[in-house]
Amino acid sequence: MSAVDPNIKRLAAVAFGEASTLNDPDEIAGIAFAVANRARAWGGKTVDELIKADKHYTYAVNGKNVRYENFMRANCTEDIEKDSGMRTALGAAMRAWANRGQDPSNGAYWWDGLDFKTNYFDHPKVIDGFRFGDRRHNIFGVTEKAVDVTIFWKIRNKQTGVEVNSSVRGRHRYVWVSTAAHGGTVFWTHDSEYLAVSGGKAYR
């Protein structure tokens, strides 16, 4: 029996657990690539290190996701190969971690499933502001949300030591932009205007 590399196994389990039960190969691979893309961009972290650095990144690991738990309980590649969805996830994880082949997420670092629709009004991406990079990504039939934000340069008051607003650094309307959609998942990166104005990191 062949053991699976722990990092690849965790990546495959996340992809399998976060994907819908459709077992769409592009959806599963897209999630695997999104995780691997972010890990690479964020200083070459392992999957475990990435999850520890961002505790809200994937909820598949919270002990309540049956698909994730089933994958993690699989003892060897032979057990995984018996399930077509798991087999797809393992292959996708291997390709994603090696950065080999097509990336169905189109360079994404994040994703959302059905909760993006069911929790629309309270969803963090809706609160931040989001747009679709392509209208075909709108698989849940929701409305884009623009949020007008002005960012100022900061200067420190020499007398009080308090930072105060100075001149306008820039404005943005969207923090998030979709890159792809497959199965029951939409994939995301940060909007380029937001990054330029905020000076933020693409992977944070």
mmCIF file of N, CA and C in Angstrom, residues 19-25 27-28 67 182-184:
data_model
loop_
_atom_site.group_PDB
_atom_site.id
_atom_site.type_symbol
_atom_site.label_atom_id
_atom_site.label_comp_id
_atom_site.label_asym_id
_atom_site.label_seq_id
_atom_site.Cartn_x
_atom_site.Cartn_y
_atom_site.Cartn_z
ATOM 1 N N ALA A 19 -15.351 21.355 -2.450
ATOM 2 C CA ALA A 19 -16.095 21.270 -3.707
ATOM 3 C C ALA A 19 -17.504 20.732 -3.466
ATOM 4 N N SER A 20 -18.390 21.025 -4.377
ATOM 5 C CA SER A 20 -19.750 20.495 -4.297
ATOM 6 C C SER A 20 -19.749 19.001 -4.581
ATOM 7 N N THR A 21 -20.853 18.356 -4.293
ATOM 8 C CA THR A 21 -20.963 16.908 -4.503
ATOM 9 C C THR A 21 -21.071 16.539 -5.980
ATOM 10 N N LEU A 22 -21.023 17.537 -6.860
ATOM 11 C CA LEU A 22 -21.027 17.264 -8.298
ATOM 12 C C LEU A 22 -19.742 16.549 -8.732
ATOM 13 N N ASN A 23 -18.699 16.692 -7.922
ATOM 14 C CA ASN A 23 -17.385 16.126 -8.261
ATOM 15 C C ASN A 23 -16.915 16.590 -9.635
ATOM 16 N N ASP A 24 -17.182 17.855 -9.928
ATOM 17 C CA ASP A 24 -16.730 18.450 -11.181
ATOM 18 C C ASP A 24 -15.207 18.556 -11.163
ATOM 19 N N PRO A 25 -14.506 17.960 -12.131
ATOM 20 C CA PRO A 25 -13.037 17.970 -12.114
ATOM 21 C C PRO A 25 -12.442 19.375 -12.102
ATOM 22 N N GLU A 27 -13.872 22.101 -10.928
ATOM 23 C CA GLU A 27 -14.162 22.711 -9.630
ATOM 24 C C GLU A 27 -13.157 22.219 -8.586
ATOM 25 N N ILE A 28 -12.949 20.928 -8.521
ATOM 26 C CA ILE A 28 -12.008 20.356 -7.557
ATOM 27 C C ILE A 28 -10.592 20.853 -7.825
ATOM 28 N N ARG A 67 -16.918 15.084 3.696
ATOM 29 C CA ARG A 67 -16.049 14.740 2.574
ATOM 30 C C ARG A 67 -14.571 14.909 2.956
ATOM 31 N N HIS A 182 -16.761 27.125 -11.672
ATOM 32 C CA HIS A 182 -16.939 25.738 -12.110
ATOM 33 C C HIS A 182 -17.805 25.008 -11.093
ATOM 34 N N GLY A 183 -18.684 24.162 -11.578
ATOM 35 C CA GLY A 183 -19.537 23.394 -10.678
ATOM 36 C C GLY A 183 -20.349 24.310 -9.797
ATOM 37 N N GLY A 184 -20.117 24.227 -8.484
ATOM 38 C CA GLY A 184 -20.813 25.087 -7.535
ATOM 39 C C GLY A 184 -19.881 26.047 -6.837
#
